[in-house]
Short mmCIF file of C-alpha atoms in Angstrom, two decimals:
data_model
loop_
_atom_site.label_atom_id
_atom_site.label_comp_id
_atom_site.label_asym_id
_atom_site.label_seq_id
_atom_site.Cartn_x
_atom_site.Cartn_y
_atom_site.Cartn_z
CA ASP A 1 0.72 0.21 -0.51
CA PRO A 2 2.13 2.35 -1.06
CA ALA A 3 2.03 6.40 -0.19
CA THR A 4 3.56 9.23 -1.77
CA SER A 5 6.60 10.80 0.24
CA SER A 6 8.57 13.54 0.07
CA VAL A 7 12.57 13.60 0.18
CA ALA A 8 14.93 17.00 0.41
CA VAL A 9 18.63 16.38 0.42
CA LEU A 10 21.21 19.07 1.15
CA GLU A 11 24.43 20.02 2.77
CA THR A 12 26.19 21.63 5.32
CA ARG A 13 28.93 22.43 7.85
CA GLY A 14 27.98 23.65 11.22
CA PRO A 15 23.72 24.46 12.15
CA VAL A 16 21.49 24.93 10.34
CA GLN A 17 17.49 26.64 10.51
CA VAL A 18 14.89 24.43 8.68
CA ALA A 19 11.72 24.94 7.68
CA VAL A 20 9.48 22.28 5.97
CA THR A 21 5.71 23.68 4.96
CA HIS A 22 3.55 21.25 4.96
CA VAL A 23 1.80 21.58 1.60
CA GLY A 24 -1.73 19.74 2.62
CA GLY A 25 -2.66 22.38 5.01
CA PRO A 26 -2.74 23.00 8.26
CA MET A 27 -0.69 20.46 10.58
CA ARG A 28 -1.97 20.07 14.83
CA ALA A 29 1.15 18.37 15.49
CA VAL A 30 4.53 17.43 13.90
CA ARG A 31 7.22 15.06 14.84
CA VAL A 32 11.16 14.26 14.07
CA ARG A 33 12.38 10.89 13.95
CA PRO A 34 14.44 9.36 15.12
CA ALA A 35 13.60 10.99 18.45
CA SER A 36 17.74 10.33 20.05
CA LEU A 37 18.34 13.01 17.36
CA GLY A 38 16.27 15.68 20.03
CA VAL A 39 15.06 17.65 17.68
CA ARG A 40 11.58 19.25 18.47
CA PRO A 41 10.10 21.41 15.98
CA THR A 42 8.34 24.86 16.09
CA LEU A 43 4.62 25.25 14.67
CA SER A 44 3.57 28.54 12.85
CA ALA A 45 0.81 29.89 14.07
CA ASP A 46 -1.53 28.86 10.89
CA GLY A 47 0.10 24.89 11.23
CA ARG A 48 1.47 24.96 8.08
CA THR A 49 5.38 25.43 8.43
CA ALA A 50 7.56 24.02 11.04
CA THR A 51 11.06 25.28 12.11
CA PHE A 52 14.03 23.61 14.08
CA THR A 53 17.84 23.82 13.55
CA LEU A 54 20.23 21.08 13.46
CA ARG A 55 23.81 21.14 14.72
CA GLY A 56 25.46 19.25 11.79
CA ALA A 57 24.92 16.85 9.71
CA ALA A 58 21.80 14.61 10.26
CA ASN A 59 19.35 12.52 8.97
CA LEU A 60 15.63 12.34 9.66
CA SER A 61 12.15 11.69 9.11
CA LEU A 62 9.93 14.84 9.74
CA GLU A 63 5.68 13.48 10.34
CA PRO A 64 2.76 15.82 10.10
CA ASP A 65 0.33 14.52 12.51
CA GLY A 66 2.11 11.78 13.18
CA ASP A 67 1.70 10.30 9.46
CA THR A 68 4.51 8.08 9.12
CA GLN A 69 4.00 7.64 5.02
CA ARG A 70 3.31 11.20 3.72
CA ASN A 71 6.77 12.08 5.92
CA LEU A 72 9.52 13.86 4.66
CA GLU A 73 12.65 12.21 4.74
CA LEU A 74 15.32 15.19 5.35
CA PHE A 75 19.18 14.07 4.12
CA ALA A 76 21.51 16.70 6.15
CA ASN A 77 25.00 15.81 4.23
CA PRO A 78 28.31 16.96 6.19
CA ILE A 79 30.46 19.40 3.45
CA ASP A 80 33.15 17.17 2.35
CA ALA A 81 36.00 16.99 0.25
CA GLU A 82 36.21 15.09 -2.65
CA ALA A 83 38.34 12.19 -2.83
CA ALA A 84 39.96 13.28 -6.06
CA ALA A 85 39.96 17.03 -7.88
CA PRO A 86 37.51 16.92 -10.94
CA GLY A 87 39.72 16.07 -13.62
CA SER A 88 42.09 13.66 -11.63
CA PRO A 89 42.82 10.50 -13.59
CA HIS A 90 40.26 8.27 -12.26
CA VAL A 91 37.71 9.59 -11.89
CA VAL A 92 34.81 9.26 -13.15
CA ARG A 93 31.98 12.55 -11.71
CA PHE A 94 28.41 13.56 -12.36
CA ALA A 95 27.90 16.89 -11.90
CA PRO A 96 24.29 18.47 -11.08
CA GLY A 97 21.67 17.51 -13.45
CA VAL A 98 20.01 14.09 -14.38
CA HIS A 99 22.52 11.50 -16.20
CA GLU A 100 20.68 8.45 -17.94
CA LEU A 101 23.15 5.91 -18.05
CA PRO A 102 23.80 4.30 -21.69
CA GLY A 103 23.54 1.00 -23.15
CA ASP A 104 22.39 -1.57 -20.27
CA HIS A 105 21.94 1.64 -17.52
CA VAL A 106 24.72 -0.02 -16.10
CA LEU A 107 27.98 1.81 -14.62
CA ARG A 108 31.31 -0.66 -14.19
CA VAL A 109 33.55 -0.27 -11.92
CA ALA A 110 37.23 -0.91 -12.67
CA SER A 111 39.96 -1.00 -9.23
CA GLY A 112 41.91 2.17 -8.22
CA THR A 113 38.24 4.99 -9.35
CA THR A 114 36.99 6.90 -7.57
CA VAL A 115 33.22 8.26 -8.71
CA VAL A 116 31.43 11.18 -7.06
CA VAL A 117 27.79 11.75 -7.84
CA ALA A 118 27.99 14.98 -6.69
CA GLY A 119 25.26 17.28 -4.49
CA GLY A 120 22.42 18.22 -7.38
CA ALA A 121 23.03 15.19 -9.58
CA VAL A 122 20.31 12.00 -10.97
CA LEU A 123 22.41 8.92 -10.97
CA HIS A 124 19.36 6.97 -13.39
CA GLY A 125 20.53 3.47 -13.51
CA ARG A 126 23.16 0.97 -11.24
CA ILE A 127 26.66 0.93 -10.39
CA VAL A 128 28.28 -2.10 -10.19
CA VAL A 129 31.93 -3.18 -8.51
CA HIS A 130 33.16 -6.53 -9.63
CA GLY A 131 36.51 -7.85 -9.46
CA ALA A 132 37.69 -4.96 -8.56
CA HIS A 133 39.17 -3.05 -5.34
CA ASP A 134 40.18 0.25 -4.18
CA VAL A 135 37.69 1.80 -5.59
CA VAL A 136 35.43 4.94 -3.89
CA ILE A 137 31.60 5.93 -4.34
CA GLU A 138 30.45 9.47 -3.40
CA GLY A 139 28.95 12.56 -3.02
CA SER A 140 25.39 13.35 -2.19
CA GLY A 141 23.41 12.89 -4.76
CA ILE A 142 21.02 10.74 -6.21
CA VAL A 143 21.36 7.10 -7.64
CA ASP A 144 17.85 5.68 -9.34
CA PRO A 145 17.70 2.94 -10.78
CA SER A 146 13.81 2.94 -11.42
CA PRO A 147 13.95 4.09 -15.05
CA TYR A 148 15.03 0.64 -15.52
CA PHE A 149 14.17 -1.94 -13.87
CA ASP A 150 14.35 -5.11 -15.49
CA PRO A 151 11.23 -7.25 -14.90
CA ASP A 152 14.14 -10.80 -15.30
CA GLY A 153 16.56 -9.87 -13.04
CA PRO A 154 15.97 -7.50 -10.67
CA SER A 155 19.37 -6.02 -8.44
CA ALA A 156 20.64 -3.18 -6.02
CA GLY A 157 21.18 0.18 -7.15
CA ILE A 158 24.43 -0.21 -6.09
CA THR A 159 26.49 -4.04 -5.85
CA VAL A 160 30.23 -5.11 -4.77
CA GLU A 161 31.35 -8.36 -6.21
CA SER A 162 34.27 -10.46 -5.64
CA SER A 163 35.77 -6.92 -4.21
CA SER A 164 37.30 -5.62 -1.58
CA HIS A 165 38.67 -2.15 -0.53
CA VAL A 166 35.86 -0.07 -1.73
CA GLY A 167 34.08 2.88 0.29
CA ILE A 168 30.69 4.37 -0.20
CA ARG A 169 29.67 7.82 1.10
CA ASN A 170 27.08 10.00 1.46
CA VAL A 171 25.11 9.15 -1.84
CA THR A 172 20.98 8.34 -1.73
CA ILE A 173 19.70 5.67 -3.38
CA PHE A 174 16.16 5.65 -4.34
CA ARG A 175 14.22 2.76 -5.32
CA GLY A 176 16.29 -0.28 -5.28
CA GLN A 177 14.89 -2.88 -7.33
CA ASN A 178 16.39 -5.74 -4.82
CA GLY A 179 18.07 -3.26 -2.69
CA GLY A 180 20.14 -0.31 -2.03
CA LEU A 181 23.68 -2.00 -1.23
CA THR A 182 24.52 -5.54 -2.43
CA LEU A 183 27.48 -7.29 -1.42
CA VAL A 184 28.92 -10.83 -2.76
CA ASP A 185 31.51 -12.29 -1.77
CA ALA A 186 33.32 -9.20 -0.74
CA SER A 187 35.79 -7.92 2.25
CA ASP A 188 36.94 -4.39 3.65
CA VAL A 189 33.67 -2.41 2.27
CA VAL A 190 32.99 0.80 4.11
CA ALA A 191 29.80 2.51 3.49
CA ASP A 192 29.03 5.90 5.47
CA ASP A 193 26.08 7.75 6.24
CA LEU A 194 24.28 5.67 2.73
CA LYS A 195 20.45 6.45 2.66
CA GLU A 196 17.93 4.84 1.15
CA VAL A 197 14.36 5.75 0.31
CA ASN A 198 12.04 2.09 -1.42
CA ALA A 199 8.95 1.44 -2.20
CA ASP A 200 9.15 -1.72 -4.44
CA ARG A 201 8.05 -4.99 -3.02
CA TYR A 202 10.61 -7.42 -1.16
CA SER A 203 13.71 -4.75 -1.16
CA ASP A 204 15.49 -4.77 1.62
CA GLY A 205 18.71 -2.58 1.82
CA ILE A 206 21.60 -3.35 2.64
CA ASP A 207 22.41 -7.54 1.70
CA VAL A 208 25.75 -8.80 3.20
CA ILE A 209 25.67 -11.87 1.58
CA ALA A 210 29.26 -14.38 2.36
CA SER A 211 31.89 -11.04 2.67
CA ARG A 212 33.59 -10.27 5.31
CA ASP A 213 35.37 -6.94 7.38
CA VAL A 214 32.39 -4.89 6.83
CA LEU A 215 31.44 -1.32 8.52
CA LEU A 216 27.60 0.31 7.83
CA ASP A 217 27.59 3.84 9.67
CA HIS A 218 25.24 6.68 10.31
CA LEU A 219 22.64 4.47 8.12
CA PHE A 220 19.56 5.93 7.76
CA LEU A 221 17.26 3.02 5.61
CA ARG A 222 13.70 3.18 4.88
CA THR A 223 12.56 0.34 3.27
CA SER A 224 10.17 -2.24 1.74
CA ASP A 225 11.26 -5.08 3.37
CA ASP A 226 14.61 -5.72 5.87
CA GLY A 227 17.06 -3.10 7.06
CA VAL A 228 20.11 -4.88 7.06
CA ALA A 229 20.43 -8.81 6.22
CA LEU A 230 23.60 -10.84 6.91
CA TRP A 231 23.70 -14.01 5.08
CA ALA A 232 26.32 -16.53 4.81
CA THR A 233 25.58 -18.72 1.10
CA SER A 234 22.15 -17.83 -0.07
CA PRO A 235 19.52 -19.64 -2.65
CA TRP A 236 20.73 -16.41 -5.71
CA VAL A 237 23.69 -15.89 -4.69
CA GLY A 238 27.05 -15.79 -3.07
CA SER A 239 29.23 -18.31 -1.74
CA GLY A 240 30.47 -18.32 2.04
CA SER A 241 31.03 -17.54 5.30
CA THR A 242 30.32 -14.25 6.57
CA SER A 243 31.84 -12.41 9.44
CA ASP A 244 32.89 -9.30 11.15
CA VAL A 245 30.19 -6.90 10.75
CA THR A 246 29.38 -3.52 12.14
CA VAL A 247 26.12 -1.09 12.09
CA ARG A 248 27.18 1.86 14.08
CA ASP A 249 24.91 5.08 14.66
CA SER A 250 21.81 4.14 12.17
CA THR A 251 18.47 4.45 11.69
CA LEU A 252 16.09 1.64 9.70
CA TRP A 253 13.35 1.79 9.29
CA PRO A 254 11.87 -1.35 7.44
CA ASP A 255 7.69 -0.38 7.17
CA VAL A 256 7.93 -4.11 6.74
CA ALA A 257 9.91 -7.27 8.28
CA HIS A 258 13.33 -6.91 10.13
CA GLY A 259 15.55 -4.06 11.48
CA LEU A 260 18.42 -6.30 11.36
CA LEU A 261 18.14 -9.94 10.44
CA VAL A 262 21.05 -12.35 10.78
CA GLY A 263 20.46 -15.25 9.18
CA PRO A 264 18.59 -17.75 7.91
CA PHE A 265 20.70 -18.64 4.67
CA GLY A 266 23.58 -20.53 4.60
CA LYS A 267 24.30 -23.78 2.77
CA PRO A 268 22.13 -26.39 2.71
CA THR A 269 24.65 -29.46 1.98
CA GLY A 270 27.23 -28.12 4.32
CA SER A 271 28.57 -26.15 7.13
CA GLU A 272 28.67 -22.35 7.55
CA SER A 273 28.68 -19.56 10.36
CA ILE A 274 27.78 -15.44 10.44
CA THR A 275 30.20 -14.43 13.10
CA GLY A 276 31.59 -11.14 15.17
CA VAL A 277 27.79 -9.06 14.38
CA THR A 278 27.95 -5.72 16.28
CA LEU A 279 24.71 -3.77 16.08
CA ASP A 280 25.34 -0.38 18.26
CA ASP A 281 23.43 2.69 18.37
CA VAL A 282 21.05 2.26 15.95
CA ASP A 283 17.20 3.48 16.35
CA VAL A 284 14.52 0.45 14.89
CA LEU A 285 11.53 3.05 13.75
CA GLU A 286 8.92 0.24 12.78
CA GLN A 287 8.22 -3.72 12.70
CA ASP A 288 4.94 -4.44 11.72
CA VAL A 289 4.63 -7.94 10.38
CA ASP A 290 1.96 -10.81 10.99
CA ASN A 291 3.47 -13.94 9.34
CA PRO A 292 5.40 -16.46 11.93
CA LEU A 293 8.16 -17.24 10.01
CA TYR A 294 9.39 -13.53 9.59
CA GLN A 295 9.16 -12.28 13.58
CA GLY A 296 11.32 -9.98 14.87
CA ALA A 297 12.95 -5.95 14.88
CA LEU A 298 15.72 -7.03 15.08
CA ALA A 299 16.53 -11.30 14.21
CA VAL A 300 19.18 -13.97 14.51
CA ASN A 301 17.27 -16.73 12.54
CA ALA A 302 20.03 -19.94 11.85
CA ALA A 303 18.78 -22.31 9.52
CA ASP A 304 20.57 -24.00 6.32
CA HIS A 305 23.33 -25.87 8.37
CA LEU A 306 23.84 -22.56 10.07
CA THR A 307 26.03 -21.89 12.98
CA ILE A 308 25.17 -17.58 13.78
CA SER A 309 27.87 -16.71 17.42
CA ASP A 310 29.08 -13.80 18.62
CA VAL A 311 26.18 -11.49 18.15
CA ARG A 312 26.19 -7.60 20.41
CA LEU A 313 22.95 -6.04 19.70
CA GLN A 314 24.13 -2.34 22.57
CA ASP A 315 22.42 0.79 22.53
CA VAL A 316 18.78 0.06 20.55
CA ARG A 317 16.38 1.59 20.46
CA ILE A 318 12.80 -0.05 19.32
CA ALA A 319 9.46 2.22 18.40
CA PRO A 320 6.48 0.68 20.20
CA VAL A 321 5.71 -2.42 17.79
CA ALA A 322 2.57 -2.73 15.83
CA GLU A 323 2.38 -6.18 15.39
CA GLY A 324 5.60 -8.90 16.06
CA GLN A 325 8.06 -9.63 17.77
CA ALA A 326 10.75 -6.94 19.31
CA LEU A 327 13.35 -9.51 19.39
CA ASN A 328 13.51 -13.14 17.73
CA LEU A 329 15.75 -15.87 17.79
CA ARG A 330 15.82 -19.22 16.41
CA VAL A 331 17.25 -21.90 14.97
CA PHE A 332 14.97 -23.43 12.40
CA THR A 333 13.85 -25.22 9.13
CA ASN A 334 12.61 -22.45 6.91
CA PRO A 335 9.49 -23.93 4.77
CA ASP A 336 10.11 -20.73 2.74
CA TYR A 337 12.73 -22.62 0.90
CA LYS A 338 12.82 -26.45 2.26
CA THR A 339 15.93 -26.68 2.38
CA ALA A 340 17.26 -27.64 6.01
CA PRO A 341 17.22 -26.57 9.49
CA GLY A 342 19.64 -24.43 11.01
CA ASP A 343 23.15 -25.99 13.63
CA ALA A 344 23.04 -23.00 16.44
CA VAL A 345 22.84 -19.44 17.37
CA ARG A 346 24.55 -18.71 20.95
CA ASP A 347 26.74 -16.59 22.75
CA VAL A 348 23.89 -13.32 22.44
CA LEU A 349 24.65 -10.40 24.03
CA VAL A 350 21.78 -7.40 24.73
CA ARG A 351 22.84 -4.60 25.93
CA ASP A 352 21.16 -1.37 26.76
CA VAL A 353 18.72 -2.06 24.67
CA SER A 354 14.62 -0.48 25.09
CA VAL A 355 11.30 -1.47 23.69
CA ALA A 356 8.82 1.73 24.12
CA SER A 357 5.23 0.24 24.87
CA GLY A 358 3.32 -1.51 21.91
CA ASP A 359 1.55 -4.65 21.10
CA ASP A 360 4.48 -6.75 20.36
CA ALA A 361 3.69 -10.69 21.27
CA PRO A 362 6.82 -11.16 23.31
CA SER A 363 9.97 -12.02 22.12
CA ILE A 364 10.94 -15.78 21.25
CA LEU A 365 14.40 -17.87 21.91
CA SER A 366 13.70 -21.23 20.73
CA GLY A 367 15.93 -23.74 19.63
CA LEU A 368 14.71 -27.27 17.40
CA GLY A 369 16.04 -29.79 18.61
CA PRO A 370 18.45 -30.39 21.61
CA SER A 371 21.72 -30.17 19.43
CA GLN A 372 20.29 -27.69 17.59
CA THR A 373 19.96 -25.23 20.53
CA VAL A 374 20.10 -21.23 21.03
CA SER A 375 22.97 -20.74 23.90
CA GLY A 376 24.83 -18.28 26.18
CA VAL A 377 21.98 -15.60 25.65
CA LEU A 378 22.83 -12.30 28.22
CA PHE A 379 20.25 -9.59 28.11
CA GLU A 380 21.81 -6.84 30.23
CA ASN A 381 20.01 -3.76 31.14
CA LEU A 382 16.91 -4.44 28.29
CA ARG A 383 14.25 -1.30 29.07
CA ARG A 384 10.65 -1.97 28.07
CA GLY A 385 8.36 1.18 28.86
CA GLY A 386 11.35 2.66 30.36
CA ALA A 387 11.31 0.10 33.31
CA VAL A 388 14.51 -2.56 33.76
CA ALA A 389 13.59 -5.96 32.60
CA THR A 390 15.33 -8.82 35.59
CA SER A 391 13.81 -12.21 34.41
CA PRO A 392 12.32 -13.45 31.45
CA ALA A 393 9.18 -12.63 31.69
CA ALA A 394 9.34 -9.23 32.70
CA ALA A 395 11.73 -8.35 29.59
CA HIS A 396 8.96 -10.32 27.41
CA LEU A 397 10.97 -13.21 26.36
CA ASP A 398 9.07 -16.40 25.45
CA VAL A 399 11.93 -19.53 26.31
CA GLY A 400 11.80 -22.22 24.74
CA PRO A 401 12.67 -25.52 25.48
CA TYR A 402 15.76 -25.80 23.39
CA ALA A 403 17.59 -21.80 24.65
CA LYS A 404 19.65 -22.66 27.70
CA ASP A 405 22.14 -20.24 28.96
CA VAL A 406 19.42 -17.28 28.58
CA SER A 407 20.42 -14.57 31.50
CA VAL A 408 18.44 -11.29 32.06
CA VAL A 409 19.86 -8.89 34.51
CA ALA A 410 20.21 -5.10 35.54
CA ARG A 411 23.60 -2.95 34.35
CA ARG A 412 26.78 -5.05 35.85
CA PRO A 413 29.10 -3.67 37.68
CA TYR A 414 32.40 -3.10 36.09
CA ALA A 415 35.92 -1.97 37.17
CA THR A 416 37.53 0.45 35.24
CA TRP A 417 40.88 0.21 34.36
CA ASP A 418 42.63 3.67 32.40
CA ASP A 419 45.30 3.50 29.87
CA GLY A 420 48.23 3.74 32.37
CA HIS A 421 46.77 0.91 34.22
CA GLY A 422 49.52 -2.12 35.11
CA GLY A 423 47.41 -5.31 34.00
CA LEU A 424 47.75 -3.38 30.41
CA ARG A 425 51.19 -4.64 28.84
CA TYR A 426 52.25 -2.25 25.22
CA GLN A 427 54.08 -3.75 22.93
CA GLY A 428 55.19 -1.70 19.60
CA ALA A 429 55.10 1.69 19.08
CA TRP A 430 52.17 3.20 21.50
CA GLN A 431 52.14 6.84 22.26
CA ARG A 432 50.44 8.76 24.84
CA VAL A 433 48.32 11.25 23.87
CA ARG A 434 46.49 13.97 25.67
CA SER A 435 42.35 14.01 25.60
CA ARG A 436 40.24 15.95 27.21
CA THR A 437 36.91 13.85 26.26
CA ALA A 438 39.24 10.84 27.79
CA VAL A 439 39.15 8.86 30.83
CA GLY A 440 41.87 10.03 33.21
CA GLY A 441 42.57 12.57 29.97
CA ALA A 442 44.40 10.54 27.57
CA VAL A 443 44.16 7.81 25.32
CA ARG A 444 47.27 4.96 24.48
CA GLN A 445 47.62 4.95 20.02
CA ALA A 446 49.22 3.11 17.31
CA ALA A 447 49.44 3.32 13.76
CA ARG A 448 52.06 0.64 13.13
CA SER A 449 51.38 -3.35 12.44
CA GLY A 450 52.16 -5.31 15.24
CA ALA A 451 51.93 -2.75 17.85
CA ALA A 452 50.13 -4.75 21.09
CA LEU A 453 47.83 -4.55 23.99
CA THR A 454 48.07 -7.36 26.02
CA VAL A 455 45.64 -7.43 29.55
CA ALA A 456 45.18 -9.96 31.75
CA PHE A 457 42.20 -10.13 33.74
CA ARG A 458 40.27 -12.11 35.91
CA GLY A 459 36.87 -11.83 35.82
CA ARG A 460 33.70 -12.53 33.31
CA GLN A 461 33.80 -9.77 30.62
CA ALA A 462 36.44 -7.24 29.49
CA ARG A 463 35.63 -4.04 27.15
CA VAL A 464 37.78 -2.06 25.50
CA VAL A 465 36.84 1.80 25.33
CA GLY A 466 38.29 3.90 22.69
CA PRO A 467 37.25 6.26 19.92
CA THR A 468 36.61 6.61 16.82
CA GLY A 469 37.82 9.01 14.19
CA PRO A 470 38.36 9.98 10.33
CA ALA A 471 41.54 8.23 10.59
CA GLY A 472 40.96 5.45 12.47
CA GLY A 473 42.31 1.99 11.65
CA ARG A 474 42.24 -1.26 11.97
CA VAL A 475 42.52 -3.43 15.17
CA GLU A 476 42.22 -8.06 15.25
CA VAL A 477 41.67 -9.07 18.48
CA THR A 478 42.35 -12.46 19.93
CA VAL A 479 40.48 -14.23 23.62
CA ASP A 480 42.51 -16.83 25.58
CA GLY A 481 44.26 -17.04 22.36
CA ARG A 482 41.33 -17.91 20.18
CA ALA A 483 41.19 -14.99 17.05
CA ALA A 484 38.24 -12.90 18.07
CA ARG A 485 37.45 -10.45 15.27
CA THR A 486 38.62 -7.45 13.69
CA VAL A 487 37.00 -4.28 14.52
CA ASP A 488 37.81 -1.28 12.39
CA THR A 489 37.79 2.28 14.39
CA TYR A 490 36.86 4.50 11.59
CA SER A 491 33.62 7.22 11.67
CA ARG A 492 33.09 10.39 9.73
CA ALA A 493 33.54 12.44 13.18
CA THR A 494 35.95 11.96 16.52
CA SER A 495 33.36 9.86 18.24
CA ALA A 496 34.61 9.36 22.15
CA ARG A 497 34.19 6.21 24.75
CA ARG A 498 33.17 3.72 22.53
CA ILE A 499 32.77 -0.04 23.29
CA LEU A 500 35.24 -0.92 20.67
CA PHE A 501 35.36 -4.69 21.65
CA ASP A 502 33.90 -6.61 24.70
CA THR A 503 34.49 -10.47 25.09
CA GLY A 504 31.13 -11.29 25.81
CA ASP A 505 30.50 -13.52 28.27
CA LEU A 506 33.01 -15.65 29.88
CA ALA A 507 33.03 -18.59 32.18
CA ALA A 508 34.30 -16.88 35.79
CA GLY A 509 37.96 -16.87 35.98
CA ARG A 510 41.58 -16.41 34.07
CA HIS A 511 41.66 -15.02 30.96
CA THR A 512 43.72 -12.54 28.27
CA LEU A 513 42.84 -10.48 25.64
CA ARG A 514 44.84 -9.28 23.25
CA LEU A 515 44.85 -6.81 20.46
CA ARG A 516 46.78 -6.15 17.25
CA VAL A 517 47.55 -2.85 15.52
CA ALA A 518 46.40 -4.15 11.55
CA GLY A 519 48.20 -1.46 9.94
CA ARG A 520 45.90 -0.93 7.75
CA HIS A 521 42.62 0.12 7.51
CA ASP A 522 39.26 1.33 5.23
CA ALA A 523 38.91 2.94 2.43
CA LEU A 524 36.92 6.16 3.71
CA SER A 525 39.77 6.61 6.64
CA ARG A 526 42.55 9.23 6.47
CA GLY A 527 44.95 6.68 8.34
CA SER A 528 45.25 3.62 10.53
CA ALA A 529 45.57 4.99 14.02
CA VAL A 530 43.72 2.72 16.32
CA ALA A 531 43.87 4.01 19.75
CA VAL A 532 42.39 2.52 23.31
CA ASP A 533 40.80 4.93 26.08
CA ALA A 534 40.32 2.47 29.02
CA LEU A 535 38.94 -1.10 29.37
CA GLN A 536 36.47 -1.98 31.59
CA VAL A 537 36.39 -5.52 33.52
CA VAL A 538 33.01 -7.42 34.81
CA GLY A 539 34.24 -9.18 38.32
#
């Protein structure tokens, strides 16, 4: 039941005043979401114009009288220098205006190329990066493939396949036929400030398929299907497991289906995994699903002999659920695809997640059998209607017979070890850098490959706290000698005191955490620096 929504895109540096006039007549009230932006418009005396101030770049929905369909999506992009000057070698630039891609309406991007879709440009067609490396797609313009939809082969507005070291920044996608951005058999990909507005059936926001080392930062996805979906081998494309995917500082707005879906696809005749998933500081603005197979504003669903592990869902705000469930963690067989059962879901941390009061059904934790379980799930400081839950009943959870080691607790106390604590052993070229926003006024920073930090602690959990920023690099983490994940510390603006890594719930006792600076960075970062501010140790 699509409706007509409005979109405006602008560029700003610093605060900007915005006035929005409703052409449909006077408004009785107006709201801006996500509420976490703290934007509260003022209505004119005649009720026709809402005014407000943005502190800087932001992506939001302005909703007259609470209307979420005939709303305004407003994307205020930062004013950034382009990665390469116009006219430089290996730059494809689309200036302001409307551009029709000729031929089959696909722009195929070669290695070492920067594609600039400038503010005010509308590109009709699709962008494909296949078998390439060192590619950047950026600009405040719009990619709109809808004039050239292919009824026999729907595909995304931007596709990155069998490629590495790819960055996508600021671009807005309209009506991706089968998703806005699809990553297939890809590695080392970063998407920063990507927006999508979508109304076509079964069209996801971002699909990550058989890929690894992916950072999705500052998204705004208004989608007709899943906001972000992570798969291993799928029935259509891709082959292999998926690992180390972070979704950070984003707004996910699925009109239907999930904000985040981890699974269910894997290799039915094999054994694959999705591991190392983080969702951090995210608003989910919708959940309205009646199909019992596809429940959960946040869903972790293993089918097709898939094992899903090491999932961190932290600082997530779920809007009132119209119909469906806030959370869904399952091992199951999906009858829609008639393939195979999943193997396991384990080691899931749900921390500082808030669910607004609504009509949601109980969240389900459900295994399939004694050897196909959901296990090791910790709910810490889960809030429902503002109240902290300390039991499955208070958390509105339906814990099935094959779900085990499920805990619901209030916020855990922890000890803070500053960067100079005696339990932190540094190897290599680390520098102490002063910072007013850091714990103790400084951080330890290194950029060269091989610099390492080893922490021996006694307890049940440890969290590495540090900043992210425009020159952030990658760090490889092991716990008790086992590789845990690779963490990308890039972000478009500096953000202090982030939880960069969390061990999750461990057995009580002695443990060793080791961080090794990789000496490399993603395609959008300006450097390879990794900074450690403090450690939080749960006894």
